[in-house]
Coordinates of C-alpha atoms and ligand atoms in Angstrom, one line a residue:
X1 CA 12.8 15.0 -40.9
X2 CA 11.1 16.5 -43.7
X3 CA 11.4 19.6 -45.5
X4 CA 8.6 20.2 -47.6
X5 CA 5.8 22.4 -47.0
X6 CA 2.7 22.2 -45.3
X7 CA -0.6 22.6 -47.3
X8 CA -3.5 24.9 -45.6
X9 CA -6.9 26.0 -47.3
X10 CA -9.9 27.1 -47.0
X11 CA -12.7 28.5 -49.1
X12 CA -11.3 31.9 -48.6
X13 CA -9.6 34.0 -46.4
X14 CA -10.5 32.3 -43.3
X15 CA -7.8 29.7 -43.2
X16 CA -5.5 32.4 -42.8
X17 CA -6.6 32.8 -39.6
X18 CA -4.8 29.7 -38.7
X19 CA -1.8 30.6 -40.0
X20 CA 0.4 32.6 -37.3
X21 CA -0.5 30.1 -34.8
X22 CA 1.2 27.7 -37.2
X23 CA 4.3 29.6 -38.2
X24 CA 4.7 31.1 -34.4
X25 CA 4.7 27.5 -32.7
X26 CA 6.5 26.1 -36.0
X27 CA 8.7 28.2 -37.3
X28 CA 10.9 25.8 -39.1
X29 CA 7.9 24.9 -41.3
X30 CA 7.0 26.7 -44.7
X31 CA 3.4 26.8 -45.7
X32 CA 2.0 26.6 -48.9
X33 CA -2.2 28.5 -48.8
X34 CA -4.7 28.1 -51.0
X35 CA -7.5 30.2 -50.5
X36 CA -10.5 29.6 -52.8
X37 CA -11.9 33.2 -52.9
X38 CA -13.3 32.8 -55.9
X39 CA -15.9 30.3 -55.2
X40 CA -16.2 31.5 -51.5
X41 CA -18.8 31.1 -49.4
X42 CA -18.9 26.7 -49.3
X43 CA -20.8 26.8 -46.1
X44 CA -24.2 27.0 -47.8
X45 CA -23.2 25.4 -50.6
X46 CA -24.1 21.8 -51.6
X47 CA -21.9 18.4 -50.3
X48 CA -21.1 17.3 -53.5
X49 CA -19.8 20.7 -55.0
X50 CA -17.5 21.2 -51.8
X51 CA -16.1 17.7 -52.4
X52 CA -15.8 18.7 -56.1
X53 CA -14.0 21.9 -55.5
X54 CA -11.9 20.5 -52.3
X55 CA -10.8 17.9 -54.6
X56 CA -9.3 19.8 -56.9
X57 CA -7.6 22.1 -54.0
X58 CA -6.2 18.8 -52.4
X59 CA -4.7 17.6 -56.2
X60 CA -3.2 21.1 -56.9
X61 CA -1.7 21.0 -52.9
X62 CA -0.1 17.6 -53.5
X63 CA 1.0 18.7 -56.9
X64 CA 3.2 21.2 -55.0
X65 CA 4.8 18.3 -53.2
X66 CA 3.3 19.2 -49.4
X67 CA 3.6 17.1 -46.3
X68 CA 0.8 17.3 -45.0
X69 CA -2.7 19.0 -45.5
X70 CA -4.4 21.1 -42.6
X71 CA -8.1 21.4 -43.4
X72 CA -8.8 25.1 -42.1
X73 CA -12.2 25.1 -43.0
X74 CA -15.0 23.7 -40.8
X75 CA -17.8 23.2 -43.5
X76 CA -14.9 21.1 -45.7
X77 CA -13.6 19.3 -42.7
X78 CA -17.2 18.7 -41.7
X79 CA -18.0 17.1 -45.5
X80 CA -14.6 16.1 -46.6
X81 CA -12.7 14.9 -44.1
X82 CA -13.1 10.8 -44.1
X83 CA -13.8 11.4 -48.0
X84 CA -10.2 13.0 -48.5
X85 CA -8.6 10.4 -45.9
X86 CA -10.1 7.9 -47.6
X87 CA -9.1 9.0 -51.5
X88 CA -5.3 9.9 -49.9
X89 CA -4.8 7.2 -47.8
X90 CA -0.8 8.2 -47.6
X91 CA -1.1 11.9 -46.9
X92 CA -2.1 13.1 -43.4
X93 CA -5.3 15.7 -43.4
X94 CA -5.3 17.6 -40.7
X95 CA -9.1 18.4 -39.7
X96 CA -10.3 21.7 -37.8
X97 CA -13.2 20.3 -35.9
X98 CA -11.7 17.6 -32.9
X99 CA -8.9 19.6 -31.9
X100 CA -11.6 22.4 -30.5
X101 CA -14.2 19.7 -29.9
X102 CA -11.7 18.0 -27.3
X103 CA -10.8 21.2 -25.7
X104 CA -14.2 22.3 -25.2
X105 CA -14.7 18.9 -23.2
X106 CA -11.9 19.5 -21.4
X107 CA -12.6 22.8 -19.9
X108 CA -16.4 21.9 -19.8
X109 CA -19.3 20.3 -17.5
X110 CA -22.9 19.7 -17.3
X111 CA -23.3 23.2 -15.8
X112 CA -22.2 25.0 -18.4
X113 CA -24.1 26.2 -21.8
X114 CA -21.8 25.9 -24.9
X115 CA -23.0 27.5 -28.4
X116 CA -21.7 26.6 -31.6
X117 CA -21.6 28.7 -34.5
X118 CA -20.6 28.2 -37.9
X119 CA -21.9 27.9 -41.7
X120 CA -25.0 26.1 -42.4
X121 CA -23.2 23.1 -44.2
X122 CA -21.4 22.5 -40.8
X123 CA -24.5 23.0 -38.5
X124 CA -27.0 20.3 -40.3
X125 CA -24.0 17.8 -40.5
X126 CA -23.9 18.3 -36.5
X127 CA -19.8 17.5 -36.3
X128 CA -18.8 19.7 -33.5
X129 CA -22.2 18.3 -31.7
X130 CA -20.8 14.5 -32.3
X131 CA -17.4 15.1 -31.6
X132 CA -17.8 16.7 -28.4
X133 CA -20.5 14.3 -27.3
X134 CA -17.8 11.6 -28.2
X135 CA -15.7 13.0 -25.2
X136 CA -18.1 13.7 -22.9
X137 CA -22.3 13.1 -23.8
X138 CA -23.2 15.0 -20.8
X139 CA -22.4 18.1 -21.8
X140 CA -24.8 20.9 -23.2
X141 CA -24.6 21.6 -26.6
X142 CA -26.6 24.7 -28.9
X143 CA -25.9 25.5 -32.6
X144 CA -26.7 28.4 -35.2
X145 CA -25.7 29.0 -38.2
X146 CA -24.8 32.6 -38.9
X147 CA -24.7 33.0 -42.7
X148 CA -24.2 36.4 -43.2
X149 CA -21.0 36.7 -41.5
X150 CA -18.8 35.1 -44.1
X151 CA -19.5 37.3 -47.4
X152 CA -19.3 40.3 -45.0
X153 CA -15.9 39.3 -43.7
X154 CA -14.7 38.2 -47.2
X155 CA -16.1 41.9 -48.6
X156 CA -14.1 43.1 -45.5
X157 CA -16.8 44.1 -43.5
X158 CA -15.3 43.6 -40.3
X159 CA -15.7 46.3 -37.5
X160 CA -18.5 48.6 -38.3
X161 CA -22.1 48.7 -37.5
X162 CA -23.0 46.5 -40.4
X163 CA -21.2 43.8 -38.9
X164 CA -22.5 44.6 -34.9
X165 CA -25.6 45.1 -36.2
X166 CA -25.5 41.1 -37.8
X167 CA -23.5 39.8 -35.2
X168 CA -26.4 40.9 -32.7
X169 CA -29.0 39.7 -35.0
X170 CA -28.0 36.3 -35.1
X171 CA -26.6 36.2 -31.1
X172 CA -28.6 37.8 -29.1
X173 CA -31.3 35.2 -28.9
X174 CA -29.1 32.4 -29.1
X175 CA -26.6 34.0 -26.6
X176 CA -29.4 35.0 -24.1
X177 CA -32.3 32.2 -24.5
X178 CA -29.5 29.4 -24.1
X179 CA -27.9 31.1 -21.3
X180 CA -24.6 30.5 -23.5
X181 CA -21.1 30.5 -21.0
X182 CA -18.4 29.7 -23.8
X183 CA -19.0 29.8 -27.7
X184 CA -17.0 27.7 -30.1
X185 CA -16.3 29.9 -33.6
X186 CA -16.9 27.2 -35.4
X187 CA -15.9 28.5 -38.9
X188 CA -12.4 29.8 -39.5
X189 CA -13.5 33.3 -40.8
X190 CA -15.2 34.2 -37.3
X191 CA -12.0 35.0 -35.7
X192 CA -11.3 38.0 -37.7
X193 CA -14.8 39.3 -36.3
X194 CA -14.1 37.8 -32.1
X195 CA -13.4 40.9 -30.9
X196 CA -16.8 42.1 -31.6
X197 CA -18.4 39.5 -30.6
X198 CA -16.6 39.4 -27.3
X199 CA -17.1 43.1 -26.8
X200 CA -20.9 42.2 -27.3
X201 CA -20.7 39.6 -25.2
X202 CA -18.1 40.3 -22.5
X203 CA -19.2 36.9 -20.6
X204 CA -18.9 34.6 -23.0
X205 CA -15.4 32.2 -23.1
X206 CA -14.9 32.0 -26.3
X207 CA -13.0 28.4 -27.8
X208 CA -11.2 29.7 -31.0
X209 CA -10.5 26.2 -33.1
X210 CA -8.0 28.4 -35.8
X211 CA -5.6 28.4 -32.6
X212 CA -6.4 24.7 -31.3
X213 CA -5.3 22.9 -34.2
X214 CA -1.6 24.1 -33.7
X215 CA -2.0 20.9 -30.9
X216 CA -3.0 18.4 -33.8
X217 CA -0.4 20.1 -35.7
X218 CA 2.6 19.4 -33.7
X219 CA 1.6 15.8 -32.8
X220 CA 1.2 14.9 -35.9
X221 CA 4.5 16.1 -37.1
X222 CA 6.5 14.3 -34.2
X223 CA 3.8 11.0 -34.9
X224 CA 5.4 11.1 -38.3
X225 CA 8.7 12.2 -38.1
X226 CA 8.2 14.9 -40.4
X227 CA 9.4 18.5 -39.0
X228 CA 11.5 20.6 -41.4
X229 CA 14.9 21.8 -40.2
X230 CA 16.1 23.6 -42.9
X231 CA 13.7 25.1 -44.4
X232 CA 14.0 25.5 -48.2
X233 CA 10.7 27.2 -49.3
X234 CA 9.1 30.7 -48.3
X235 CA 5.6 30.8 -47.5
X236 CA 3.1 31.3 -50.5
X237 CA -0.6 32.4 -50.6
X238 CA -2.7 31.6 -53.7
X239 CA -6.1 32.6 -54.1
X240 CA -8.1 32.2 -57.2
X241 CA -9.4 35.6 -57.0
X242 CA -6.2 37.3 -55.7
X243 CA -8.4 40.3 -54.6
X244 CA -7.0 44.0 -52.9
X245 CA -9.0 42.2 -50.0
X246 CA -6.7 39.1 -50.1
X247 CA -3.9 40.9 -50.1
X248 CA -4.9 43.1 -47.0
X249 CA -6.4 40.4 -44.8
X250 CA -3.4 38.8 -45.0
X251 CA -1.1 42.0 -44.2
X252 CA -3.7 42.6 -41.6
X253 CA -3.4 39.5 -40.2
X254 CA 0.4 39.3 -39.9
X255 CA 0.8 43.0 -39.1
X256 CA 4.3 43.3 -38.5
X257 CA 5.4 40.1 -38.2
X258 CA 8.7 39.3 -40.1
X259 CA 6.9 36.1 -42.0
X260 CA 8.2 35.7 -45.9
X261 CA 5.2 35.6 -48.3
X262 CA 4.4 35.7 -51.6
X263 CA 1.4 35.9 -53.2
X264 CA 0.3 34.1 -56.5
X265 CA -3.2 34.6 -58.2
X266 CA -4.8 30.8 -59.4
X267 CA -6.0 30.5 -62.4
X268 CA -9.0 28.2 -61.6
X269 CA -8.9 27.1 -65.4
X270 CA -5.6 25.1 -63.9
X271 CA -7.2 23.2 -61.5
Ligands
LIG301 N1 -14.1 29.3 -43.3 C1 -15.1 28.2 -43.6 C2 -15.4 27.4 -42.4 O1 -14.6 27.3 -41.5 C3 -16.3 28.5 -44.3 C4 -16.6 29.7 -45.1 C5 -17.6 29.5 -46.2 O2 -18.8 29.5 -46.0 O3 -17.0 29.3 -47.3 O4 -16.4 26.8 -42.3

């Protein structure tokens, strides 16, 4: 039993999309977010900056006394992950990547087509491709990077033409030419933006990792011994540019839900 928080970030808002799977399956558990939103995008960004910046994210997390770290970013779990482990050897990191990877070689054969899209950080370091191939090497794996999407979603761009019009500009050949069946979202913003897509692409199955890691989660939790009972905290967002469009993801993204939040702009002086 434990009852300290759980850290969760991400480069921006994107994390967040992770979040009511995590508080819905767990509700004993407090959360503790840090979304960088002032540095956002990472996923085009160079290796050695995101380990610089996720650094920093990770000391200011552990400062705040958390249990555990859930990486809810794929371009930092696709650059940082063995790095952090590695530098933290006592504190469990969660990363976003194998819990989707395993599921998508689960429900997947040799006849099907899967696409994977996510930053261009987490495409050329080819993660999702070596994790799934890990399960199962038969399967038939396509990825794209789709580099627009992020600074639209983070501008709040989210269900217009603009973002059709993008979506379709990066899918439709890729979608088509591939003869996709299922497509991972393999960066944690794209969820906000997977009911366009699926209205786009009506046939696609569409593997969301932002709900998978909930499994990695849990076991990791009962592995360790470490679920809260009594909670003590409520759950806080910081972002280092608390932005209007922080604030209203976040409401967005809870809706009505009765979750306890409280938001706190980071000074990135601090860090
Ligand atoms: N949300 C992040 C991911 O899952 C990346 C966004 C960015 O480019 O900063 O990859």
């Amino acid at each position: 039993m434990d009852n300290r928080p759980i850290g969760v970030f991400d480069s921006g808002v994107g994390g967040l999309t992770a979040i009511p799977y995590i508080l819905k399956e767990l509700p004993n558990e407090r959360l503790i977010y840090f979304g960088d939103t002032a540095r956002t995008p990472y996923g085009s960004k160079a290796t050695s900056t995101i380990k610089h910046f996720t650094k920093q994210i990770v000391d200011f997390l552990i400062s705040k006394d958390v249990k555990m770290i859930v990486i809810a970013c794929n371009t930092i779990t696709s650059t940082c992950l063995t790095y952090l482990q590695k530098l933290y050897p006592e504190m469990p990191f969660i990363g976003i990547i194998e819990p989707a990877a395993f599921r998508a070689s689960q429900i997947c054969n040799e006849d099907n087509n899967i696409g994977i899209i996510a930053t261009k950080v987490t495409t050329t370091e080819k993660t999702y491709i070596n994790s799934i191939h890990k399960h199962n090497n038969t399967l038939n794996l396509f990825d794209k990077s789709c580099p627009i999407f992020v600074p639209l979603i983070e501008e709040g761009i989210i269900n217009n033409d603009i973002m059709n019009l993008s979506i379709k500009y990066y899918l439709d050949d890729f979608v088509f030419n591939n003869k996709l069946d299922t497509l991972i979202l393999g960066c944690t913003h794209y969820p906000l933006i997977r009911k366009t897509i699926q209205k786009l692409y009506p046939n696609l199955n569409i593997i969301n990792p932002s709900f998978e890691i909930i499994k990695s989660v849990k076991s990791t939790l009962i592995e360790k011994n470490i679920f809260s009972t009594h909670p003590t905290y409520e759950n806080i967002f910081y972002a280092s540019d608390l932005s209007e469009n922080f604030i209203n993801m976040i409401n967005s993204i809870f809706g009505e839900a009765n979750v306890q939040i409280s938001f706190k702009n980071f000074d990135l002086d601090e860090l």
